[in-house]
Amino acid sequence: PDIVAFNYQLLAWSKIGTLEAAQHAEDLLSSLLQQEKEGDNFRPNTTSFSTVLKTYLQLADRNAAESSEDIVLKMEALRSQNPSIGDTSIYFNWVLKKWGESRCSDHADRSLALLDKMVGLSNARLNEKAEANQLRIGFNIVMNNFSKVGGEKVASKVETIFRSMDKRNCGCHLEPDDFSYSICMATWARSRESIAPRKVKDLLDEMISSFEDGNAKLRPNTHFFDL
């Protein structure tokens, strides 16, 4: 048997779509990792991990997000030792989205904690360009997770994450995109706070100013004026 055959076995378990099948696929992967450590077998690759990850992501189980996070962190930990494991940032974003769907009361905070880990890893690798766009997407996902929570001060929390996009990524200039602005503005618009109209206007003015300074990606459309 080789890694291709092994991955087909994982795929077969992933298609069953139950928690038991996901756990069985994870056990198979753990067994392979142990055998590899002992020098007795081939190495798992990106497909091995992503297949097991998908088995959890498709579940509605309360603990699916946490199990998914465990898989992606294990994948990342082995990345430096295993050249067959590539960029993990897209898989982090899959898990951030899963936290947004979770029924756990602290799901938005858990997604922010995972984003912090993602930022740290990106900085440690000097912010490879291939990861920068995925990192921006990660920020947007987490802002959206908080936006859906609602409640007092959530708009301020979303804007804090929005404003931290540059500050937390000293190795590269990671700017918000139009979706980042949209999430932040929409959250303020729904907040019913007395400062909300001013906050939305300030963000729109900032977006227009960036566009006029040459950032064509921040061209406001009618959606932004309708908020």
C-alpha positions as semicolon CSV with decimal commas, in nm:
position;residue;x (nm);y (nm);z (nm)
1;P;0,000;0,000;0,000
2;D;0,108;0,358;-0,062
3;I;-0,020;0,704;0,035
4;V;-0,265;0,713;-0,258
5;A;-0,433;0,391;-0,144
6;F;-0,433;0,514;0,216
7;N;-0,600;0,841;0,115
8;Y;-0,871;0,651;-0,073
9;Q;-0,941;0,464;0,249
10;L;-0,978;0,795;0,434
11;L;-1,205;0,924;0,156
12;A;-1,430;0,621;0,186
13;W;-1,478;0,690;0,558
14;S;-1,538;1,059;0,494
15;K;-1,827;0,983;0,257
16;I;-2,023;0,807;0,533
17;G;-2,086;1,140;0,703
18;T;-2,118;1,031;1,065
19;L;-1,924;1,122;1,379
20;E;-1,813;0,760;1,418
21;A;-1,676;0,757;1,063
22;A;-1,490;1,084;1,122
23;Q;-1,335;0,945;1,440
24;H;-1,237;0,625;1,258
25;A;-1,068;0,828;0,982
26;E;-0,882;1,031;1,245
27;D;-0,771;0,708;1,419
28;L;-0,634;0,579;1,088
29;L;-0,439;0,900;1,037
30;S;-0,303;0,888;1,394
31;S;-0,195;0,529;1,340
32;L;-0,008;0,626;1,023
33;L;0,162;0,915;1,203
34;Q;0,278;0,679;1,476
35;Q;0,410;0,427;1,223
36;E;0,591;0,705;1,038
37;K;0,750;0,820;1,365
38;E;0,879;0,467;1,415
39;G;1,012;0,461;1,058
40;D;0,778;0,185;0,948
41;N;0,558;0,356;0,692
42;F;0,505;0,631;0,433
43;R;0,421;0,988;0,528
44;P;0,074;1,141;0,524
45;N;0,036;1,440;0,293
46;T;-0,190;1,742;0,260
47;T;-0,469;1,529;0,113
48;S;-0,456;1,292;0,411
49;F;-0,515;1,572;0,660
50;S;-0,765;1,767;0,450
51;T;-0,976;1,454;0,394
52;V;-1,001;1,388;0,768
53;L;-1,068;1,756;0,826
54;K;-1,358;1,750;0,580
55;T;-1,515;1,454;0,760
56;Y;-1,555;1,675;1,068
57;L;-1,646;1,994;0,882
58;Q;-1,953;1,830;0,727
59;L;-2,092;1,730;1,068
60;A;-2,349;1,923;1,272
61;D;-2,203;1,777;1,593
62;R;-2,146;2,031;1,872
63;N;-1,778;1,937;1,900
64;A;-1,704;1,928;1,526
65;A;-1,534;2,270;1,525
66;E;-1,301;2,174;1,809
67;S;-1,214;1,842;1,646
68;S;-1,148;2,024;1,317
69;E;-0,920;2,271;1,493
70;D;-0,721;1,984;1,646
71;I;-0,664;1,837;1,299
72;V;-0,548;2,161;1,139
73;L;-0,311;2,241;1,429
74;K;-0,162;1,892;1,406
75;M;-0,120;1,942;1,032
76;E;0,054;2,276;1,087
77;A;0,284;2,133;1,355
78;L;0,412;1,872;1,109
79;R;0,447;2,112;0,817
80;S;0,810;2,206;0,883
81;Q;0,912;1,839;0,906
82;N;0,705;1,703;0,619
83;P;0,757;1,857;0,272
84;S;0,442;1,684;0,143
85;I;0,230;1,914;0,362
86;G;0,185;2,251;0,193
87;D;0,026;2,582;0,287
88;T;-0,228;2,533;0,567
89;S;-0,388;2,880;0,571
90;I;-0,693;2,780;0,364
91;Y;-0,760;2,496;0,608
92;F;-0,742;2,737;0,902
93;N;-1,012;2,940;0,727
94;W;-1,230;2,632;0,685
95;V;-1,215;2,586;1,062
96;L;-1,281;2,955;1,131
97;K;-1,601;2,920;0,928
98;K;-1,692;2,606;1,120
99;W;-1,658;2,794;1,449
100;G;-1,902;3,050;1,305
101;E;-2,156;2,769;1,259
102;S;-2,096;2,616;1,601
103;R;-2,361;2,612;1,872
104;C;-2,100;2,673;2,142
105;S;-2,169;2,994;2,334
106;D;-1,811;3,116;2,288
107;H;-1,779;3,020;1,922
108;A;-1,680;3,371;1,803
109;D;-1,412;3,401;2,072
110;R;-1,280;3,058;1,979
111;S;-1,251;3,167;1,616
112;L;-1,060;3,479;1,724
113;A;-0,821;3,267;1,931
114;L;-0,751;3,049;1,627
115;L;-0,700;3,359;1,411
116;D;-0,437;3,477;1,662
117;K;-0,251;3,148;1,610
118;M;-0,282;3,189;1,233
119;V;-0,137;3,542;1,255
120;G;0,154;3,422;1,468
121;L;0,237;3,144;1,224
122;S;0,218;3,383;0,929
123;N;0,453;3,629;1,099
124;A;0,697;3,349;1,184
125;R;0,715;3,268;0,813
126;L;0,769;3,635;0,730
127;N;0,420;3,656;0,582
128;E;0,465;3,460;0,264
129;K;0,262;3,628;-0,010
130;A;0,074;3,307;-0,078
131;E;-0,073;3,327;0,273
132;A;-0,150;3,701;0,287
133;N;-0,481;3,679;0,102
134;Q;-0,596;3,381;0,309
135;L;-0,504;3,572;0,624
136;R;-0,722;3,865;0,514
137;I;-1,005;3,621;0,449
138;G;-0,950;3,484;0,799
139;F;-0,996;3,830;0,950
140;N;-1,316;3,875;0,751
141;I;-1,453;3,539;0,865
142;V;-1,388;3,619;1,231
143;M;-1,544;3,966;1,199
144;N;-1,848;3,804;1,041
145;N;-1,864;3,547;1,321
146;F;-1,883;3,825;1,580
147;S;-2,127;4,024;1,367
148;K;-2,374;3,734;1,377
149;V;-2,351;3,709;1,757
150;G;-2,520;4,044;1,813
151;G;-2,555;4,205;2,153
152;E;-2,404;4,505;2,324
153;K;-2,063;4,629;2,208
154;V;-2,034;4,372;1,929
155;A;-1,988;4,650;1,670
156;S;-1,696;4,789;1,869
157;K;-1,545;4,440;1,886
158;V;-1,578;4,394;1,511
159;E;-1,414;4,731;1,444
160;T;-1,131;4,646;1,685
161;I;-1,057;4,333;1,480
162;F;-1,090;4,539;1,161
163;R;-0,840;4,799;1,288
164;S;-0,596;4,533;1,406
165;M;-0,549;4,393;1,058
166;D;-0,238;4,607;0,997
167;K;-0,114;4,622;1,356
168;R;-0,103;4,246;1,407
169;N;0,089;4,176;1,087
170;C;0,411;4,367;1,114
171;G;0,579;4,160;0,843
172;C;0,352;4,279;0,563
173;H;0,101;4,550;0,482
174;L;-0,227;4,363;0,512
175;E;-0,505;4,604;0,421
176;P;-0,880;4,550;0,470
177;D;-1,070;4,485;0,148
178;D;-1,420;4,592;0,047
179;F;-1,572;4,292;0,228
180;S;-1,389;4,392;0,548
181;Y;-1,545;4,739;0,528
182;S;-1,884;4,593;0,444
183;I;-1,889;4,367;0,751
184;C;-1,777;4,645;0,982
185;M;-2,022;4,901;0,845
186;A;-2,315;4,657;0,844
187;T;-2,246;4,558;1,204
188;W;-2,253;4,921;1,315
189;A;-2,568;4,984;1,110
190;R;-2,749;4,701;1,290
191;S;-2,620;4,789;1,636
192;R;-2,880;5,058;1,727
193;E;-2,609;5,246;1,914
194;S;-2,628;5,626;1,913
195;I;-2,283;5,654;1,756
196;A;-2,365;5,408;1,476
197;P;-2,453;5,666;1,204
198;R;-2,125;5,851;1,261
199;K;-1,926;5,529;1,264
200;V;-2,077;5,412;0,934
201;K;-2,010;5,752;0,774
202;D;-1,650;5,756;0,900
203;L;-1,587;5,412;0,752
204;L;-1,746;5,507;0,421
205;D;-1,541;5,830;0,406
206;E;-1,227;5,630;0,482
207;M;-1,308;5,385;0,206
208;I;-1,370;5,664;-0,047
209;S;-1,045;5,833;0,053
210;S;-0,848;5,510;0,002
211;F;-1,011;5,463;-0,338
212;E;-0,924;5,819;-0,441
213;D;-0,566;5,758;-0,328
214;G;-0,539;5,475;-0,580
215;N;-0,679;5,164;-0,413
216;A;-0,911;5,049;-0,691
217;K;-1,027;4,749;-0,485
218;L;-1,206;4,982;-0,243
219;R;-1,438;5,141;-0,495
220;P;-1,768;5,187;-0,304
221;N;-2,087;5,076;-0,480
222;T;-2,452;5,144;-0,402
223;H;-2,450;4,871;-0,135
224;F;-2,231;5,083;0,088
225;F;-2,445;5,394;0,046
226;D;-2,757;5,192;0,130
227;L;-2,628;5,086;0,473
